[in-house]
Amino acid sequence: MATVFMKWLETSPKDYDRGIQLLTLGRIRRVKERIANTYARQGVRVLEIGCGTGTLTAMMAARGAEVTAIDASPTMLEEAERKIAAAGLEDRVTLEHMDAVLIGERFPPASFDLIVATLVFSELSRDEQRYILEACKTLLTPTGRILIADEVIPARGLRRLLYYAVRLPLVLLTWLLTRTTTTALSDFESLLQEVDLQADATVAYLGGSLVLYNIIPAAAAPPETALPRTVVGRLHHRVTLRTLLLDLWLLLFRIIPPYPKVRTGLYMIGRPDSESPVLVTGNFDLTVRRVVRALDGKVNVWLLVADSSGINVWCAAGGGYFTAEKVIAAVKSSRLSEVVRHHALILPQLCANGVDGWRIRREIGWGVHWGPVRAEDIPAYLAAGRKKTDAMRWVRFPLKDRLEMVTVTLGFYGLLILLPLLIFWRAMFWPVTLSLVGLSYFYAIALPRLPGRDGLYKSIPLAGFALAGFALYTVFWNPLPPLDLFRWALILTGLSVFTGAELQGMSPLMRGEQANWGWEALIGATLLAIYWLVPLALGWR
């Protein structure tokens, strides 16, 4: 990210929002939505420093917050005023033309529950940052917090190199156009310590170059080392070279054991206390990291990681690897009753097929609540008092998930089919590879529109598309002799049946692929017999 160019965008307020969206690849919108959705509630008093065109101001006011928004640019405030008026939010918003260093003089102490600044601190000197942070401390109520989202220099080498490669040309261009610049935050957390503040949580975007700091007075923050003795540790969402490599491996070969595991036990996300919710999940590394990504910086919860043999909760529960016994063992071994006062567990809805919730209640007295299907819905589910909307209950299989699961499945089946071809029948390797990959991704895209509720039925129209495409290829690009036409038609039919029948196991909306193995074997044997016998009978050579 290189928001230094926003100094030029500020000269044209009407184009500012669109331009800053492009500069941040849409992430600044996500940051603002996170702030508004998580912290802006009815009656919350908010001071927004550097409100710009008022986008976040309007978001927070629309959720019931009483917002005082300041900015040093009259033209930006004019655009904000138009935006607020158009939304009919004038009664909840006060706009003031003011430099940020004056907030300590203009507002009384303890007058705000929340102070927000997005892409502001990078425009300030270190001394100004310190001065404004000290003023913010006095303006906060005892339970208040500061949210600062800004450009940060990534800590790691490759990301830092890429960051500078993008930023430096924009710095030069911005300087030539405006004679101004910004300075990305560096070692910001040490500055917070200097003024007795502490980042309670951080959320990073764009490879660590855009960070949202959730800041509270240091006196109100328990030290990181003050963990109950039964707690394994505190989990944060972090993108590292290890996680990137692990994600790449899991994208291609997730089905192949051994599966990456997380140590079982009780973990903290945020700063939970004895009344905080307890979420339960399996110990598949990818599952745990995705749960943490969805929750870190949004909620304070306990995460109880139970043994699922390193398999995701849905497959583990269906296969008997994630059961009531495993959950009971995790509750007992973590001494969970010594950490929280309540006796309520929140389990993923997708493990209800293999975990007997009533048995957990009978044996250890802990109630089981079935949470949302998707981890990203957990904060809203908790905010609603553990109540699920219909959207939280329904299992969906959108295109993004279908493409991911096809890639995962191809990693395994590619080895199963293509490796033997590479060794024993090299001439067929690339044609079969291209056919299998093409059929698989076409199946992922067209899956909802292919008729039938079973992969075998869906393979019929899939084979029709494959043969139609093959016919066009041979007519217009590469005519083939009858024997090759015949055999390739059978190969494409077999690959279509295999694709439809096997890839149905990737979908949460269809039964497992094992249900089709008998039919697959029979169809495969029939096609193989036809492949060899018909040319012999007809004398094709």
XYZ file of C-alpha atoms in Angstrom:
541
model
C 0.000 0.000 0.000
C 1.149 3.552 -0.611
C -1.398 6.003 0.779
C 1.143 8.791 0.385
C -0.680 9.506 -2.887
C -3.784 10.422 -0.867
C -2.181 13.857 -0.433
C -2.918 14.414 -4.116
C -6.372 12.871 -3.812
C -7.223 15.332 -1.053
C -7.091 18.111 -3.652
C -10.196 16.602 -5.249
C -12.565 15.495 -2.424
C -15.221 14.149 -4.797
C -12.709 11.651 -6.174
C -11.025 10.905 -2.846
C -13.051 7.852 -1.806
C -12.708 6.165 -5.175
C -8.990 6.895 -5.325
C -8.200 5.689 -1.816
C -10.186 2.525 -2.505
C -7.937 1.831 -5.490
C -4.756 2.610 -3.550
C -5.694 0.193 -0.779
C -7.250 -2.446 -3.079
C -10.535 -1.963 -1.237
C -9.078 -2.782 2.189
C -9.699 0.661 3.709
C -13.415 0.059 3.199
C -13.105 -3.199 5.143
C -11.300 -1.406 7.957
C -14.035 1.213 8.215
C -16.767 -1.411 8.119
C -15.001 -3.353 10.882
C -14.813 -0.226 13.043
C -18.436 0.734 12.442
C -19.882 -2.753 12.809
C -17.895 -3.672 15.908
C -17.693 -0.475 17.959
C -20.336 2.014 16.789
C -23.449 1.308 18.823
C -26.424 3.303 19.982
C -25.335 6.135 22.257
C -21.574 5.626 21.916
C -19.797 8.989 21.852
C -17.160 9.035 19.127
C -14.448 11.512 18.225
C -13.211 10.986 14.680
C -9.896 12.676 13.966
C -9.405 13.481 10.279
C -12.867 12.482 9.064
C -12.067 13.337 5.429
C -15.144 13.016 3.237
C -17.191 11.536 6.078
C -17.521 7.934 4.900
C -16.711 6.383 8.273
C -18.562 9.206 10.027
C -21.771 8.263 8.237
C -21.241 4.543 8.887
C -20.880 5.077 12.633
C -23.758 7.542 12.875
C -26.010 5.172 10.936
C -25.434 2.606 13.692
C -26.568 5.000 16.403
C -23.268 6.540 17.536
C -23.014 10.248 18.393
C -20.067 11.376 16.274
C -17.949 14.501 16.562
C -15.838 14.580 13.403
C -12.951 16.984 12.833
C -10.706 17.708 9.866
C -8.170 20.371 8.963
C -9.349 20.571 5.324
C -12.385 22.817 4.627
C -12.984 21.229 1.225
C -13.026 17.722 2.700
C -15.447 18.882 5.398
C -17.752 20.336 2.739
C -17.896 16.947 1.038
C -18.503 15.277 4.415
C -21.317 17.715 5.165
C -23.020 16.871 1.860
C -22.661 13.145 2.563
C -24.083 13.435 6.086
C -26.995 15.566 4.881
C -27.807 13.141 2.075
C -27.975 10.317 4.622
C -30.181 12.351 6.982
C -27.750 11.967 9.884
C -27.271 15.630 10.868
C -28.766 15.065 14.351
C -26.045 12.511 15.202
C -23.017 14.226 13.657
C -21.103 17.361 14.584
C -18.527 18.462 12.010
C -15.763 20.844 13.080
C -12.902 22.467 11.196
C -9.996 21.787 13.528
C -6.398 20.640 13.611
C -5.893 17.420 15.539
C -3.408 18.969 17.976
C -6.215 21.137 19.401
C -8.465 18.347 20.618
C -7.130 18.490 24.170
C -8.100 22.175 24.423
C -11.470 22.031 22.658
C -13.089 19.036 24.373
C -13.564 18.274 28.089
C -11.895 15.250 29.727
C -13.612 11.832 29.587
C -16.034 13.038 26.914
C -15.674 10.181 24.401
C -16.156 6.421 24.525
C -14.263 5.917 21.269
C -11.638 7.898 19.362
C -10.985 6.938 15.741
C -8.341 8.002 13.232
C -7.860 6.446 9.794
C -4.880 7.389 7.622
C -4.138 10.393 9.834
C -1.105 9.559 11.959
C 1.076 8.938 8.900
C 0.641 12.655 8.105
C 1.998 13.715 11.520
C 5.470 14.039 12.942
C 6.517 11.768 15.796
C 6.108 14.610 18.304
C 2.628 15.413 16.994
C 1.667 11.761 17.227
C 2.814 11.659 20.858
C 1.022 14.899 21.729
C -2.271 13.796 20.176
C -2.112 10.360 21.832
C -1.627 12.015 25.223
C -4.621 14.240 24.536
C -6.682 11.214 23.499
C -5.933 9.582 26.856
C -7.525 12.472 28.719
C -10.556 12.559 26.423
C -11.408 8.862 26.876
C -13.872 7.535 29.417
C -12.439 4.878 31.776
C -13.641 2.075 29.501
C -12.932 3.873 26.232
C -10.551 2.880 23.471
C -8.680 4.372 20.516
C -8.761 2.865 17.025
C -5.986 3.923 14.657
C -5.760 2.548 11.119
C -2.785 3.603 9.078
C 0.016 2.734 6.720
C 2.801 0.718 8.362
C 6.169 -0.391 7.045
C 6.009 -4.221 6.845
C 8.392 -5.969 9.186
C 9.523 -8.804 6.930
C 12.118 -8.566 4.161
C 10.271 -9.601 0.994
C 7.124 -7.701 1.887
C 9.140 -4.662 2.854
C 10.963 -4.778 -0.495
C 7.669 -5.027 -2.416
C 6.210 -2.231 -0.290
C 9.044 0.153 -1.113
C 8.957 -0.825 -4.799
C 5.334 0.347 -4.930
C 5.665 3.301 -2.573
C 8.773 5.131 -3.729
C 7.502 6.091 -7.219
C 4.264 7.364 -5.652
C 6.221 9.329 -3.051
C 8.113 11.092 -5.843
C 4.961 11.756 -7.857
C 3.109 13.053 -4.792
C 5.957 15.359 -3.905
C 6.105 16.771 -7.428
C 2.341 17.398 -7.446
C 1.741 18.628 -3.895
C 5.148 19.269 -2.272
C 3.901 17.179 0.650
C 4.281 13.582 1.721
C 3.350 11.134 4.479
C 5.483 8.886 6.646
C 4.367 5.322 7.256
C 4.244 4.323 10.907
C 7.344 2.623 12.243
C 7.773 1.133 15.716
C 4.397 2.590 16.612
C 3.803 0.272 19.543
C 6.880 1.648 21.330
C 5.387 5.121 20.994
C 2.192 3.839 22.592
C 4.227 2.525 25.516
C 5.843 5.933 25.964
C 2.432 7.484 26.616
C 1.116 4.572 28.724
C -1.099 3.131 26.018
C -1.154 -0.401 24.694
C -2.366 -2.065 21.519
C -4.949 -4.508 22.816
C -5.191 -6.082 19.359
C -3.967 -5.414 15.836
C -5.413 -6.462 12.498
C -3.185 -6.348 9.415
C -4.148 -5.982 5.757
C -2.234 -5.798 2.469
C 0.665 -7.907 3.636
C 1.069 -5.945 6.858
C 1.222 -2.491 5.263
C -2.205 -1.406 6.550
C -2.792 -2.023 10.257
C -5.731 -1.346 12.560
C -4.567 -0.751 16.145
C -7.066 -1.311 18.957
C -5.624 0.775 21.803
C -6.484 1.011 25.488
C -4.758 2.656 28.462
C -1.911 0.438 29.636
C -3.220 0.445 33.210
C -6.398 -1.242 32.017
C -4.588 -3.907 30.040
C -3.478 -7.068 31.852
C 0.069 -8.063 30.949
C 0.508 -10.547 28.127
C 2.151 -13.002 30.513
C -0.816 -13.026 32.913
C -2.360 -16.194 31.481
C -4.173 -18.775 33.590
C -1.883 -21.746 34.118
C -4.156 -24.044 32.131
C -4.055 -21.805 29.034
C -1.692 -22.800 26.227
C -1.304 -19.271 24.912
C -2.833 -16.294 23.143
C -3.642 -16.554 19.451
C -3.273 -13.695 16.973
C -3.885 -13.527 13.251
C -0.453 -13.302 11.651
C 0.587 -13.811 8.032
C 4.144 -15.134 7.858
C 6.279 -16.961 5.331
C 5.487 -20.182 7.198
C 1.720 -19.653 6.979
C 1.954 -18.707 3.298
C 3.924 -21.861 2.477
C 1.594 -23.953 4.598
C -1.443 -22.486 2.850
C 0.119 -23.279 -0.515
C 0.743 -26.888 0.538
C -2.783 -27.230 1.894
C -4.249 -25.749 -1.262
C -2.615 -28.451 -3.371
C -2.254 -31.472 -1.083
C -4.701 -30.987 1.792
C -6.111 -34.474 1.382
C -2.729 -36.171 1.759
C -1.634 -37.008 5.330
C 0.018 -36.200 7.648
C -2.237 -33.252 8.346
C -0.771 -30.123 10.013
C -2.027 -29.913 13.578
C -2.275 -27.347 16.344
C -1.523 -28.340 19.906
C -4.761 -29.171 21.681
C -5.801 -27.141 24.722
C -7.295 -23.824 25.761
C -6.277 -20.605 24.007
C -7.154 -16.930 24.360
C -8.313 -14.726 21.495
C -8.255 -11.110 22.595
C -8.575 -10.667 26.357
C -11.331 -12.947 27.603
C -12.370 -13.141 31.241
C -14.273 -15.666 33.336
C -17.577 -14.714 31.667
C -16.343 -14.807 28.079
C -17.717 -17.376 25.595
C -15.939 -20.672 24.961
C -15.685 -21.780 21.333
C -14.684 -25.339 20.442
C -12.947 -26.444 17.264
C -10.718 -29.234 15.962
C -6.932 -29.171 15.763
C -6.540 -28.904 11.977
C -4.057 -26.054 11.554
C -5.946 -24.344 8.738
C -9.227 -24.465 10.674
C -7.696 -22.865 13.758
C -5.997 -20.122 11.768
C -9.183 -19.276 9.877
C -11.152 -19.086 13.109
C -8.523 -16.786 14.612
C -8.509 -14.634 11.472
C -12.285 -14.205 11.747
C -12.206 -13.326 15.467
C -8.938 -11.576 16.268
C -9.548 -7.927 17.108
C -13.338 -8.387 17.075
C -14.230 -10.431 20.152
C -12.696 -11.663 23.385
C -13.237 -15.413 23.613
C -11.709 -18.670 24.766
C -10.897 -21.179 22.028
C -10.846 -24.816 23.123
C -8.955 -26.874 20.550
C -9.971 -30.538 20.773
C -8.318 -33.493 19.068
C -9.776 -34.088 15.596
C -6.741 -35.993 14.295
C -5.734 -32.917 12.338
C -8.885 -33.086 10.180
C -11.393 -30.276 9.653
C -14.402 -30.486 11.966
C -16.936 -31.421 9.289
C -14.976 -34.344 7.869
C -13.640 -35.359 11.281
C -17.120 -35.464 12.813
C -18.508 -37.410 9.862
C -15.598 -39.873 10.014
C -15.732 -40.436 13.773
C -12.555 -38.490 14.577
C -14.266 -35.544 16.293
C -16.783 -36.794 18.834
C -18.436 -35.994 22.157
C -15.690 -37.990 23.854
C -13.012 -35.793 22.288
C -14.797 -32.633 23.424
C -15.261 -34.000 26.958
C -11.570 -34.920 27.102
C -10.609 -31.392 26.009
C -12.851 -29.780 28.632
C -11.434 -31.996 31.374
C -7.764 -31.836 30.418
C -7.803 -28.039 30.002
C -9.405 -27.560 33.450
C -11.864 -25.264 31.743
C -14.123 -25.070 34.803
C -11.283 -23.340 36.683
C -11.054 -20.619 34.038
C -14.698 -19.674 33.319
C -17.713 -19.443 35.603
C -20.359 -20.539 33.118
C -20.836 -24.013 31.649
C -21.618 -23.303 27.999
C -19.734 -24.499 24.929
C -20.214 -23.182 21.400
C -19.458 -25.837 18.783
C -19.408 -25.478 14.991
C -22.732 -26.370 13.402
C -20.897 -28.483 10.825
C -19.745 -30.969 13.480
C -23.271 -31.732 14.697
C -23.294 -34.833 12.471
C -20.784 -36.561 14.744
C -20.823 -34.844 18.147
C -23.589 -35.816 20.597
C -24.312 -32.566 22.426
C -26.705 -34.189 24.871
C -24.043 -36.673 25.926
C -21.700 -33.812 26.785
C -24.429 -32.267 28.927
C -25.237 -35.563 30.677
C -21.657 -36.546 31.441
C -20.018 -33.272 32.465
C -22.877 -30.780 32.787
C -21.752 -28.440 30.014
C -24.434 -27.170 27.654
C -23.776 -27.212 23.921
C -24.795 -24.410 21.576
C -24.384 -24.877 17.844
C -22.715 -21.831 16.368
C -22.870 -20.476 12.811
C -21.721 -22.421 9.759
C -19.061 -19.827 8.926
C -16.470 -18.479 11.365
C -16.868 -14.916 10.071
C -20.450 -14.887 11.435
C -19.359 -15.675 15.005
C -18.920 -12.021 16.149
C -22.451 -11.143 15.018
C -23.776 -14.380 16.547
C -22.202 -13.536 19.915
C -23.352 -9.923 19.750
C -26.917 -11.158 19.252
C -26.756 -13.272 22.417
C -25.973 -16.587 20.679
C -28.884 -16.247 18.303
C -28.463 -17.349 14.686
C -30.149 -15.832 11.698
C -31.271 -18.103 8.886
C -28.273 -16.941 6.851
C -25.975 -18.194 9.616
C -27.598 -21.651 9.513
C -27.530 -22.339 5.810
C -24.583 -24.141 4.265
C -23.550 -22.406 1.080
C -21.025 -23.468 -1.536
C -20.110 -20.309 -3.485
C -17.789 -20.214 -6.489
C -14.745 -19.217 -4.417
C -15.149 -22.295 -2.203
C -15.810 -24.532 -5.199
C -12.631 -23.389 -6.945
C -10.612 -23.872 -3.764
C -11.943 -27.374 -3.168
C -11.407 -28.421 -6.791
C -7.775 -27.316 -6.485
C -7.434 -29.262 -3.227
C -8.978 -32.366 -4.753
C -6.923 -32.144 -7.942
C -3.740 -32.192 -5.880
C -4.570 -35.703 -4.704
C -6.223 -37.096 -7.818
C -3.531 -35.567 -9.962
C -1.000 -37.760 -8.168
C -3.344 -40.735 -8.380
C -3.910 -40.493 -12.151
C -1.227 -38.310 -13.657
C 1.857 -39.679 -11.914
C 1.354 -43.208 -13.329
C 0.767 -41.674 -16.777
C 3.999 -39.710 -16.498
C 5.896 -42.881 -15.646
C 4.281 -45.439 -17.926
C 2.453 -43.538 -20.710
C 4.120 -40.196 -21.237
C 2.464 -39.478 -24.565
C -0.889 -39.264 -22.760
C 0.323 -37.159 -19.834
C -0.318 -33.634 -21.125
C -3.556 -34.371 -23.011
C -5.041 -36.115 -19.964
C -3.727 -33.411 -17.613
C -5.336 -30.624 -19.621
C -8.568 -32.600 -19.936
C -8.762 -33.398 -16.218
C -7.966 -29.837 -15.155
C -10.385 -28.333 -17.661
C -13.217 -30.711 -16.714
C -12.638 -30.167 -12.996
C -12.722 -26.383 -13.078
C -15.640 -26.369 -15.516
C -17.441 -28.671 -13.070
C -16.688 -26.267 -10.200
C -18.076 -23.298 -12.136
C -21.119 -25.082 -13.558
C -21.934 -27.281 -10.520
C -25.125 -25.476 -9.376
C -26.521 -25.504 -12.915
C -25.796 -29.134 -13.781
C -28.946 -31.218 -13.240
C -29.076 -33.896 -10.574
C -28.272 -34.133 -6.840
C -25.534 -36.724 -7.295
C -22.174 -36.535 -9.015
C -22.899 -39.506 -11.279
C -25.967 -37.782 -12.691
C -24.087 -34.502 -13.063
C -21.353 -36.357 -14.975
C -23.790 -37.066 -17.825
C -24.181 -33.425 -18.981
C -20.513 -32.887 -18.083
C -19.547 -35.647 -20.523
C -21.860 -34.064 -23.096
C -20.029 -30.735 -22.827
C -16.652 -32.490 -22.986
C -17.575 -34.455 -26.114
C -19.093 -31.387 -27.774
C -15.899 -29.442 -27.159
C -13.832 -32.356 -28.433
C -15.932 -32.515 -31.587
C -15.380 -28.803 -32.271
C -11.657 -29.217 -31.655
C -11.342 -32.067 -34.140
C -13.497 -30.370 -36.797
C -11.854 -26.938 -36.747
C -8.328 -27.455 -35.393
C -7.009 -31.001 -35.402
C -8.812 -33.729 -37.383
C -8.080 -37.200 -35.979
C -8.333 -40.692 -37.465
C -11.364 -42.808 -36.423
C -9.438 -44.896 -33.870
C -8.117 -41.808 -32.046
C -11.547 -40.193 -32.166
C -13.122 -43.284 -30.654
C -10.559 -43.716 -27.892
C -10.460 -40.059 -26.917
C -14.258 -39.989 -26.739
C -14.084 -42.891 -24.269
C -11.261 -41.253 -22.282
C -13.199 -37.989 -21.978
C -16.326 -39.892 -20.958
C -14.371 -41.751 -18.285
C -12.747 -38.559 -16.997
C -16.163 -36.876 -16.872
C -17.630 -39.732 -14.823
C -14.598 -39.686 -12.524
C -14.771 -35.894 -12.121
C -18.487 -35.780 -11.388
C -18.506 -38.780 -9.067
C -15.320 -38.037 -7.126
C -15.554 -34.266 -6.831
C -19.000 -34.492 -5.286
C -17.164 -35.277 -2.043
C -15.792 -31.723 -2.023
C -19.299 -30.269 -1.642
C -21.027 -29.845 1.736
C -24.348 -30.154 -0.118
C -23.801 -33.675 -1.545
C -23.067 -37.080 -0.067
C -19.522 -38.408 0.046
C -17.824 -39.757 -3.038
C -17.591 -43.231 -1.450
C -21.253 -43.769 -2.350
C -20.296 -43.905 -6.037
C -17.232 -46.119 -5.880
C -19.064 -49.276 -6.919
C -20.676 -47.613 -9.932
C -17.400 -45.910 -10.853
C -15.598 -49.256 -10.877
C -18.318 -50.825 -13.028
C -18.421 -47.913 -15.497
C -14.632 -47.762 -15.639
C -14.323 -51.491 -16.350
C -16.992 -51.229 -19.068
C -15.298 -48.274 -20.764
C -11.918 -50.008 -20.579
C -13.333 -53.145 -22.181
C -14.918 -51.080 -24.955
C -11.647 -49.144 -25.374
C -9.716 -52.343 -26.195
C -12.296 -54.720 -27.661
C -14.196 -52.542 -30.139
C -11.094 -51.559 -32.191
C -10.081 -55.244 -32.278
C -13.526 -56.301 -33.436
C -13.647 -53.628 -36.154
C -10.072 -54.159 -37.244
C -8.978 -50.587 -36.531
C -5.278 -50.045 -36.396
